[in-house]
PDB file of C-alpha atoms in Angstrom:
ATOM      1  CA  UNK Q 126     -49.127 -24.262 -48.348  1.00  0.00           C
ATOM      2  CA  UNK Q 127     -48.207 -20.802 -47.212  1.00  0.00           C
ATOM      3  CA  UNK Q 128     -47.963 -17.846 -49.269  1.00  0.00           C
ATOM      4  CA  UNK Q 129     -46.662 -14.051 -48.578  1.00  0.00           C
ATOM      5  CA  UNK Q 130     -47.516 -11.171 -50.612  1.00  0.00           C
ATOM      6  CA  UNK Q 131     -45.752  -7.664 -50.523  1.00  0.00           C
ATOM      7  CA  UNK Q 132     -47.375  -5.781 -52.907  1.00  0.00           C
ATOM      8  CA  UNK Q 133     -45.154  -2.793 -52.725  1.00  0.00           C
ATOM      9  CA  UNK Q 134     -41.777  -3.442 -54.103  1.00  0.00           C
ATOM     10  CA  UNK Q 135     -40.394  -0.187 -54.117  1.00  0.00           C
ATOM     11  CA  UNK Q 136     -41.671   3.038 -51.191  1.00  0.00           C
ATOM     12  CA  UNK Q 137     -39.634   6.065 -51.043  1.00  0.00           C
ATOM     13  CA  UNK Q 138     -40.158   8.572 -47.968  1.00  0.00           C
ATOM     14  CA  UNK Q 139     -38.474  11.355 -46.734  1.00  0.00           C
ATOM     15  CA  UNK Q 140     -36.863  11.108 -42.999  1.00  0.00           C
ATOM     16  CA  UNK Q 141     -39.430  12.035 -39.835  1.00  0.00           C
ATOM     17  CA  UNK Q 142     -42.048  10.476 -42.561  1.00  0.00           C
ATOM     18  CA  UNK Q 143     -44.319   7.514 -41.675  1.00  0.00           C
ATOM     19  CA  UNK Q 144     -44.307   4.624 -43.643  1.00  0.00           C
ATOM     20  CA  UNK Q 145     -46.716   1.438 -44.030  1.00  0.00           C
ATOM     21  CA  UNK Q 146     -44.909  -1.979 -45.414  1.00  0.00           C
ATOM     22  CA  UNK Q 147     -47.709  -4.199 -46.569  1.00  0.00           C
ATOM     23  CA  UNK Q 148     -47.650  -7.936 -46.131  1.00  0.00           C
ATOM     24  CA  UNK Q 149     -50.406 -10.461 -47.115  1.00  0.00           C
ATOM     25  CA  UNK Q 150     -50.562 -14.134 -46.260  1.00  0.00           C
ATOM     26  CA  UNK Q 151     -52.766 -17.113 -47.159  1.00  0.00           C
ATOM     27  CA  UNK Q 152     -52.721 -20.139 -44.884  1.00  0.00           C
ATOM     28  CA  UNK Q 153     -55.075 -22.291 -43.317  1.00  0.00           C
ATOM     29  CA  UNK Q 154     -53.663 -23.206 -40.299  1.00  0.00           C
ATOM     30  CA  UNK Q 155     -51.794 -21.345 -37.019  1.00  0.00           C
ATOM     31  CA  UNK Q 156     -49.763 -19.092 -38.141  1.00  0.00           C
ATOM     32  CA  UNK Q 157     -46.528 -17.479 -37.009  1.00  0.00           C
ATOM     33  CA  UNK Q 158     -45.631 -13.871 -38.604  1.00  0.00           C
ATOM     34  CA  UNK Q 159     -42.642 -12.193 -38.643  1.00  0.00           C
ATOM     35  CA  UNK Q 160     -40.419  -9.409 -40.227  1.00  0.00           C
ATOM     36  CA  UNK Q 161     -37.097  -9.235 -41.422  1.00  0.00           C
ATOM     37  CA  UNK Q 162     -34.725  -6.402 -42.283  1.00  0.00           C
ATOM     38  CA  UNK Q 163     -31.689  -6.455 -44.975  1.00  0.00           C
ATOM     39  CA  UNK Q 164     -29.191  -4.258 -45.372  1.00  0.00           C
ATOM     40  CA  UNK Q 165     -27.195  -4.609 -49.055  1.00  0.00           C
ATOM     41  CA  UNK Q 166     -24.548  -7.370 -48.332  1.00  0.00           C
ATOM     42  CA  UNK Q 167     -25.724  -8.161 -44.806  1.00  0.00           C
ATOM     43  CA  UNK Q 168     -27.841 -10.891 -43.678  1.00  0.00           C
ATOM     44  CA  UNK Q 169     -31.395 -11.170 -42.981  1.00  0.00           C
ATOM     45  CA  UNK Q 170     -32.134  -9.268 -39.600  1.00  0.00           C
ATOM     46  CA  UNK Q 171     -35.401 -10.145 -36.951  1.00  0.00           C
ATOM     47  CA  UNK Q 172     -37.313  -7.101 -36.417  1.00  0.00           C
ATOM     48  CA  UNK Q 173     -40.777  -8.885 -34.764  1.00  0.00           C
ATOM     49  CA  UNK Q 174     -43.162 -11.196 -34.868  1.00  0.00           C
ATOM     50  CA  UNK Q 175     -46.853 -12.141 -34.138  1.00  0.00           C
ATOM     51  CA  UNK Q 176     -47.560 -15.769 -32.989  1.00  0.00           C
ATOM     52  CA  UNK Q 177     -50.552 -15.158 -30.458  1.00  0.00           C
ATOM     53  CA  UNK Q 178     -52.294 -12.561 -28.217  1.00  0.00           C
ATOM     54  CA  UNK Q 179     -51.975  -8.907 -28.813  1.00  0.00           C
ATOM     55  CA  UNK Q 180     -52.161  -7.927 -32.341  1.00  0.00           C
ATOM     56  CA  UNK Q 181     -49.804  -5.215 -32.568  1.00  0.00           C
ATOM     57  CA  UNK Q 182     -46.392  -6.277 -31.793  1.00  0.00           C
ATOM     58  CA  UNK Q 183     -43.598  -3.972 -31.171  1.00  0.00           C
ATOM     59  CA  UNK Q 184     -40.023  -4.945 -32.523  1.00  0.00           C
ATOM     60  CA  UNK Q 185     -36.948  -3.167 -32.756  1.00  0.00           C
ATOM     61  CA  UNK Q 186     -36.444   0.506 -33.775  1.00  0.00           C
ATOM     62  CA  UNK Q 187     -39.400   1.880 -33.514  1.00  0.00           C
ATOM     63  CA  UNK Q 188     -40.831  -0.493 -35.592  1.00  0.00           C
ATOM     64  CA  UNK Q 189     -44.509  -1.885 -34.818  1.00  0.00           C
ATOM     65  CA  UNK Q 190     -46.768  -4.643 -36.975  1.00  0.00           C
ATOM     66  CA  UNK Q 191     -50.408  -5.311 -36.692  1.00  0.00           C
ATOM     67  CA  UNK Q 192     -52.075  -8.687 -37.421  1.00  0.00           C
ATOM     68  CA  UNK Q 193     -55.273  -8.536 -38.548  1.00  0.00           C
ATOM     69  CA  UNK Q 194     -56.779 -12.370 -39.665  1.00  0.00           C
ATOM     70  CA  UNK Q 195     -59.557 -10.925 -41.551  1.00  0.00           C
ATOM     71  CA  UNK Q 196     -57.565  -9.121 -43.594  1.00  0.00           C
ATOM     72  CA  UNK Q 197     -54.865 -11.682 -43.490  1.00  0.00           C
ATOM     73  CA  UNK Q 198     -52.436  -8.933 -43.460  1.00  0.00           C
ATOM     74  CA  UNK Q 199     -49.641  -7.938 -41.006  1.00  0.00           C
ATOM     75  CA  UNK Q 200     -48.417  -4.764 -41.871  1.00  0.00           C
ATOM     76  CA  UNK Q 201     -45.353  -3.161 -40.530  1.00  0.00           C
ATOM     77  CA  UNK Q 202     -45.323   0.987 -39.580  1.00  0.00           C
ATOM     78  CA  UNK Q 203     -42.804   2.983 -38.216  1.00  0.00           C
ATOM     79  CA  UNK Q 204     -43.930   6.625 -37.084  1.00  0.00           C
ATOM     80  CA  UNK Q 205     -40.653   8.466 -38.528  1.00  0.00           C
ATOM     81  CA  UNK Q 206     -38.281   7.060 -40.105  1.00  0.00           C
ATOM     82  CA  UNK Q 207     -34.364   7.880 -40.286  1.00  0.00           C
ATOM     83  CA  UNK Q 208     -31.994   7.462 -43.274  1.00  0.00           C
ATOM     84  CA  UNK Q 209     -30.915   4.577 -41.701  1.00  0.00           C
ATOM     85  CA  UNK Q 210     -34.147   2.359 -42.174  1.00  0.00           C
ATOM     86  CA  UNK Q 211     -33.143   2.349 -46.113  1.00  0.00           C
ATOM     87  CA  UNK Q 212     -33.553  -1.509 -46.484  1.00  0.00           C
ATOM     88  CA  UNK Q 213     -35.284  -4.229 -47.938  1.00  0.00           C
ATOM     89  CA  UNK Q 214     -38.096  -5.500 -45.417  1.00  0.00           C
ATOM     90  CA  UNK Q 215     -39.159  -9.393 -46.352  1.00  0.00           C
ATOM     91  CA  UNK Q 216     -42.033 -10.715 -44.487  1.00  0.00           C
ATOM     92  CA  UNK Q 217     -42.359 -14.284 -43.143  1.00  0.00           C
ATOM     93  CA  UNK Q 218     -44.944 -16.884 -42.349  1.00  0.00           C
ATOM     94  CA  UNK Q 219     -44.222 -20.352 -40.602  1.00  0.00           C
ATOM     95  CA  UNK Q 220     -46.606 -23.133 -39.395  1.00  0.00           C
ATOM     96  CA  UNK Q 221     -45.739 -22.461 -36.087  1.00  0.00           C
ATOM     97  CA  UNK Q 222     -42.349 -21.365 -33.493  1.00  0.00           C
ATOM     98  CA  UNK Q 223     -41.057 -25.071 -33.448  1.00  0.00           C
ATOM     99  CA  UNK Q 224     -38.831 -24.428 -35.981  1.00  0.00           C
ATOM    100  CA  UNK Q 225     -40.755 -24.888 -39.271  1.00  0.00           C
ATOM    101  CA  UNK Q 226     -40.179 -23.958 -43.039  1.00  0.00           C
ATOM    102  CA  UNK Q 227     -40.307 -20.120 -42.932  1.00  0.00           C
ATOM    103  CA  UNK Q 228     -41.783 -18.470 -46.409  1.00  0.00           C
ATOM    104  CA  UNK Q 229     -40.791 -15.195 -47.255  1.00  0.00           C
ATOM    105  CA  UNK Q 230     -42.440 -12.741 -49.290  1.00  0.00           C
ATOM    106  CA  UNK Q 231     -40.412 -10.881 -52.448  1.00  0.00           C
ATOM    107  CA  UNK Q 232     -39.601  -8.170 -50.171  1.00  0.00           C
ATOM    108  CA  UNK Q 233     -39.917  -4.253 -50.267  1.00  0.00           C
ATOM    109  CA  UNK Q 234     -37.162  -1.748 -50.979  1.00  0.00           C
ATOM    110  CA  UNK Q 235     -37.284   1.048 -48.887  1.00  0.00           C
ATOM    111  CA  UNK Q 236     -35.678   4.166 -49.575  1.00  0.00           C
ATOM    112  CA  UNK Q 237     -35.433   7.181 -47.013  1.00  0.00           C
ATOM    113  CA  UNK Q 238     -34.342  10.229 -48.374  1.00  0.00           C
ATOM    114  CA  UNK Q 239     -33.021  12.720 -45.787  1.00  0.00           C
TER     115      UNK Q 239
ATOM    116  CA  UNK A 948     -20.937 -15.109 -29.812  1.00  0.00           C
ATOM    117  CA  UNK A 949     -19.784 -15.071 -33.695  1.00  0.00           C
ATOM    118  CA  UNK A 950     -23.473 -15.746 -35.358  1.00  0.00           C
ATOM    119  CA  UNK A 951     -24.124 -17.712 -38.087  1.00  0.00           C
ATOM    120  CA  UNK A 952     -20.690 -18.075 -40.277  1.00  0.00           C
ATOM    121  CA  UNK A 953     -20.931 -18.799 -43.564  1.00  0.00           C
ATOM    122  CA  UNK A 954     -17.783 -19.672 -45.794  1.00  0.00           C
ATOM    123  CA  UNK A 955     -16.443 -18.490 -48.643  1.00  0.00           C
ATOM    124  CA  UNK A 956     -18.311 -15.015 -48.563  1.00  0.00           C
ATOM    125  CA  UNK A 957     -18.041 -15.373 -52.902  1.00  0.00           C
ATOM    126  CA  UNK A 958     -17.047 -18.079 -54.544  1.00  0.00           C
ATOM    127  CA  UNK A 959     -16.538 -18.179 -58.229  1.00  0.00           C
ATOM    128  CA  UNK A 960     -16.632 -21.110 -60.719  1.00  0.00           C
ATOM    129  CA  UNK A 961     -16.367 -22.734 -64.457  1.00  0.00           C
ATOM    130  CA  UNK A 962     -19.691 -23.998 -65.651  1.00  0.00           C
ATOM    131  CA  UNK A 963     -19.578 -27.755 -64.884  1.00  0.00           C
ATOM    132  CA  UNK A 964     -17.602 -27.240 -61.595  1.00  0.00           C
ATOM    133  CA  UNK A 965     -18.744 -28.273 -58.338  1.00  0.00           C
ATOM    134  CA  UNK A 966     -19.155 -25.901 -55.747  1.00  0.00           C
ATOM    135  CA  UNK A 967     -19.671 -26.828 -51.727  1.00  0.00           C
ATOM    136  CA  UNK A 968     -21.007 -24.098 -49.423  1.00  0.00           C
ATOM    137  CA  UNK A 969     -20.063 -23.787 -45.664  1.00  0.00           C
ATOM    138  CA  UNK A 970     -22.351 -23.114 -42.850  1.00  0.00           C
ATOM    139  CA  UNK A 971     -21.549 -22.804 -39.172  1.00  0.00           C
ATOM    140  CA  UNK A 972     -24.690 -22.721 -37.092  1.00  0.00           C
ATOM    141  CA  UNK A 973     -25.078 -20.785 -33.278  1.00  0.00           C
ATOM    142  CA  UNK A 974     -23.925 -22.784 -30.765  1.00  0.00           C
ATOM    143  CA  UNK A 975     -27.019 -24.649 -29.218  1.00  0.00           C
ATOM    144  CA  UNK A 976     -29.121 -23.733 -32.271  1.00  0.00           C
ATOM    145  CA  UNK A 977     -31.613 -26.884 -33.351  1.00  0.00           C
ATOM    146  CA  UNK A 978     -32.638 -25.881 -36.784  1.00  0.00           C
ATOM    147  CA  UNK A 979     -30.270 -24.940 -39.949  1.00  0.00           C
ATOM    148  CA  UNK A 980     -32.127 -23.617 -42.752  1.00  0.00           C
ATOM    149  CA  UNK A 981     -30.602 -23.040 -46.271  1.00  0.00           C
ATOM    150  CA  UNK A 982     -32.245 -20.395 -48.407  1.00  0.00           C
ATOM    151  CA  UNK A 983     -31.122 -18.725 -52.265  1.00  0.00           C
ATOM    152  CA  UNK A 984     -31.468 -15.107 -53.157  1.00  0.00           C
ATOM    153  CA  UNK A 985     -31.619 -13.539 -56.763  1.00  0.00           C
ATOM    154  CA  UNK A 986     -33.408 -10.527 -57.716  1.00  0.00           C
ATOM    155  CA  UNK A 987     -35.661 -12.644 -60.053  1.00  0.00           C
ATOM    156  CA  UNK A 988     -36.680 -15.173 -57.686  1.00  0.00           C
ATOM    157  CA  UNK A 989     -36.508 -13.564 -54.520  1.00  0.00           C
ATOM    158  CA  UNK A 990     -35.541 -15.924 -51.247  1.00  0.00           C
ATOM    159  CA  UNK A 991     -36.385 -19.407 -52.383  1.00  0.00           C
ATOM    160  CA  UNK A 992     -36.293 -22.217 -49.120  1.00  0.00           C
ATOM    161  CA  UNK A 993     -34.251 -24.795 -50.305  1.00  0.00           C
ATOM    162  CA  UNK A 994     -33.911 -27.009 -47.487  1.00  0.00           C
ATOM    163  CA  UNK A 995     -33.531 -27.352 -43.634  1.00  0.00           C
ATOM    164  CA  UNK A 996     -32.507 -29.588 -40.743  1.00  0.00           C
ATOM    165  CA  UNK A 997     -33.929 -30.324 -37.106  1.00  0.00           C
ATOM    166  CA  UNK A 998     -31.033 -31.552 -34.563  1.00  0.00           C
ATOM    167  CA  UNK A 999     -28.795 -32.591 -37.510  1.00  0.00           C
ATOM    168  CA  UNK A1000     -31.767 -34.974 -39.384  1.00  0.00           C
ATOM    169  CA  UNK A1001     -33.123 -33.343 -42.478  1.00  0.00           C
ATOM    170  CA  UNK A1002     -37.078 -32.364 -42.241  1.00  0.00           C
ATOM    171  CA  UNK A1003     -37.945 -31.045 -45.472  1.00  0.00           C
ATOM    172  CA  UNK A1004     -35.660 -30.671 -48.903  1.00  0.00           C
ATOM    173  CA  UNK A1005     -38.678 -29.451 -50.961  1.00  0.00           C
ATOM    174  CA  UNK A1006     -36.998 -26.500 -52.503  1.00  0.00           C
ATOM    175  CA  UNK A1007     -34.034 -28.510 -53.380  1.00  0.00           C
ATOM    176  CA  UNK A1008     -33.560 -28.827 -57.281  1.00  0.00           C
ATOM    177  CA  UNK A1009     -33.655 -32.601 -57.589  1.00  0.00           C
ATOM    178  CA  UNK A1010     -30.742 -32.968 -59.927  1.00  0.00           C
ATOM    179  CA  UNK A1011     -27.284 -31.624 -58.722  1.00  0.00           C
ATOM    180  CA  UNK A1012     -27.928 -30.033 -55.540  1.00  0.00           C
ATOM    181  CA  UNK A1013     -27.246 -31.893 -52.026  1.00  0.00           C
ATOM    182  CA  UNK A1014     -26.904 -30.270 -48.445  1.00  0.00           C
ATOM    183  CA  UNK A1015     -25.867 -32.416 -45.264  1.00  0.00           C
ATOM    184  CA  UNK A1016     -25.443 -31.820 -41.671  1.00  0.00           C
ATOM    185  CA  UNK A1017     -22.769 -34.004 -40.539  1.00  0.00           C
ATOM    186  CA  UNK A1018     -22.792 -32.760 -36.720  1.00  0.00           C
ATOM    187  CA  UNK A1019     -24.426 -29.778 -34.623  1.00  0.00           C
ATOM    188  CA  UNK A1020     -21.580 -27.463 -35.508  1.00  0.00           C
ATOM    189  CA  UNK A1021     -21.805 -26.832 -39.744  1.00  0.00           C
ATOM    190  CA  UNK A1022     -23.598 -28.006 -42.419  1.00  0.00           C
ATOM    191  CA  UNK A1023     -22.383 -28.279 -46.278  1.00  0.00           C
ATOM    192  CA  UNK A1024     -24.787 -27.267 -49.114  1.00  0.00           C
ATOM    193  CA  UNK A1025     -23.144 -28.594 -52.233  1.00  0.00           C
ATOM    194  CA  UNK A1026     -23.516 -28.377 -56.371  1.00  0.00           C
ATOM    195  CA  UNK A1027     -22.305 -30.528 -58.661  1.00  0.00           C
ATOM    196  CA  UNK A1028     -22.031 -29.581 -62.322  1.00  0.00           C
ATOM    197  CA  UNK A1029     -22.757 -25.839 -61.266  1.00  0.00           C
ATOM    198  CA  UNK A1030     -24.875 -23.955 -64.626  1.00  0.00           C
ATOM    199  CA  UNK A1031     -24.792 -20.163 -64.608  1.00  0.00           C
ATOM    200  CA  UNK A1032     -28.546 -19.710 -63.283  1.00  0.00           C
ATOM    201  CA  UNK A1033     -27.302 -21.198 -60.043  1.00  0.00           C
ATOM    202  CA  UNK A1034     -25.649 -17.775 -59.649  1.00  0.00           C
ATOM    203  CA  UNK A1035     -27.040 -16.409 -56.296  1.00  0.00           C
ATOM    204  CA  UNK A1036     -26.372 -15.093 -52.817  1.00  0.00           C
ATOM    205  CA  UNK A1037     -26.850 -18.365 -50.652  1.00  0.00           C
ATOM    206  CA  UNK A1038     -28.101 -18.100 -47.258  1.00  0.00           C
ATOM    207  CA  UNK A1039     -27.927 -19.639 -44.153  1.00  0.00           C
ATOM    208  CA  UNK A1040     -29.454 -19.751 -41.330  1.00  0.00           C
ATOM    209  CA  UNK A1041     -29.721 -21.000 -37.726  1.00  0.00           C
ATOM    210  CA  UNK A1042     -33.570 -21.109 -35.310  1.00  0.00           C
ATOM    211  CA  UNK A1043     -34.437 -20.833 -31.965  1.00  0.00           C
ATOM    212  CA  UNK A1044     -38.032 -21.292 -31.422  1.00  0.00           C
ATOM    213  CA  UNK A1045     -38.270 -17.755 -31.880  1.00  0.00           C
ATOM    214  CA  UNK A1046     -36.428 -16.318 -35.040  1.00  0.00           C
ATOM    215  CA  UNK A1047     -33.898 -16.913 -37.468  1.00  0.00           C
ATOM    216  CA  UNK A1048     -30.193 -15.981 -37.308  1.00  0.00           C
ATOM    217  CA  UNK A1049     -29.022 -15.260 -41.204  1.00  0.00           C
ATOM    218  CA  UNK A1050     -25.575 -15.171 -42.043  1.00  0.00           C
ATOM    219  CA  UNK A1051     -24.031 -12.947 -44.791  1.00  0.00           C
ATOM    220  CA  UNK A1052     -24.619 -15.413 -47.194  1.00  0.00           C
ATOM    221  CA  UNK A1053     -22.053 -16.887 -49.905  1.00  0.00           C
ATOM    222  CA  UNK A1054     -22.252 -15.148 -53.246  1.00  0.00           C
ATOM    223  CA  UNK A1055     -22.021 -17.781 -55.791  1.00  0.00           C
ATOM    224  CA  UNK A1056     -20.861 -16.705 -59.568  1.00  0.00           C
ATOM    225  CA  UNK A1057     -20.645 -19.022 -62.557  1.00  0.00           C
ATOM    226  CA  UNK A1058     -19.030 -18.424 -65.026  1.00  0.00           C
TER     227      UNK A1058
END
């Protein structure tokens, strides 16, 4: 069974800031990691995802996530943030890219003032 | 290319009502997934499909709730006897191998 922990639910920055969004996972197996963007009344949005290879994955934005399996974390950082990345970031953890169950973590409100 | 549609965007309805949820998938799209958001419980997996044949219902309350996928194009997530803690932003959503395509979900209100 998979399990995602965000243990921030609420960060607050001001704009040109950087900001850390923490995600941690249990599973046992391969895992495939990704993150998720939504804006109030939209959708979920991709932003990136880790499946193999490089640990640090770029995704859209600006934004970047690094997947470290001894911490069984994979972060997500953006260097400076804008107004506009005022969201709630979920992060997700699948078995694998063959379209399995994805698990979602409770998500982290961020808030950038400007 | 329209994304993932999801119909009504809120619905509204008397306790004991039954309520039935519309999702059109992206064309060529093999998976359908079926989530629910409150601010309690977060986004709970409630069920999903794999070219049309269900895989796993496990978050699926046993009693009342029932989702189908008659063909590729939509499938229906439906509630019988709707209580007012099914109350939630219902989302849907369609896979490639790579992501997931949300739509903007169908805000569910019982009265």
């Amino acid at each position: 069974t998979q399990t995602v922990s965000q243990s921030d639910a609420h960060v607050t920055v001001f704009e040109g800031d950087s900001v850390e969004l923490r995600c941690n996972y249990s599973y046992g197996g391969s895992i495939y990691l990704s993150w998720y963007i939504q804006h109030h009344g939209h959708g979920l949005q991709f932003l990136l995802k880790y499946y193999s290879g490089n640990p640090v994955v770029q995704g859209v934005n600006g934004f970047e996530a690094e997947f470290s399996k001894s911490d069984s974390s994979f972060h997500l950082r953006k260097a400076s943030v804008h107004w506009s990345d005022s969201a709630v970031y979920f992060c997700a953890v699948s078995a694998g890219t063959g379209n399995y169950k994805y698990v979602f973590g409770a998500g982290t409100r961020l808030k950038v003032i400007a | 290319n329209a994304g993932v549609i999801q119909t009504p965007r809120h619905k509204v309805t008397g306790k004991g009502q039954e309520a039935t949820l519309w999702c059109e998938p992206i064309s060529g799209h093999s998976a359908v997934f079926w989530y629910r958001q409150t601010i309690v419980q977060g986004l709970e997996f409630l069920t999903y499909f794999r070219n049309q044949a269900p895989i796993d219902d496990s978050g699926m309350p046993k009693e009342r709730f029932s989702a189908q996928m008659p063909n590729q194009s939509h499938s229906t997530l439906k509630i019988q006897s709707t209580q007012p803690q099914d109350s939630a932003v219902y989302l849907c959503a369609s896979s490639t191998n790579e992501r997931l395509f949300f739509g903007h979900g169908t805000k569910l209100s019982v009265l």
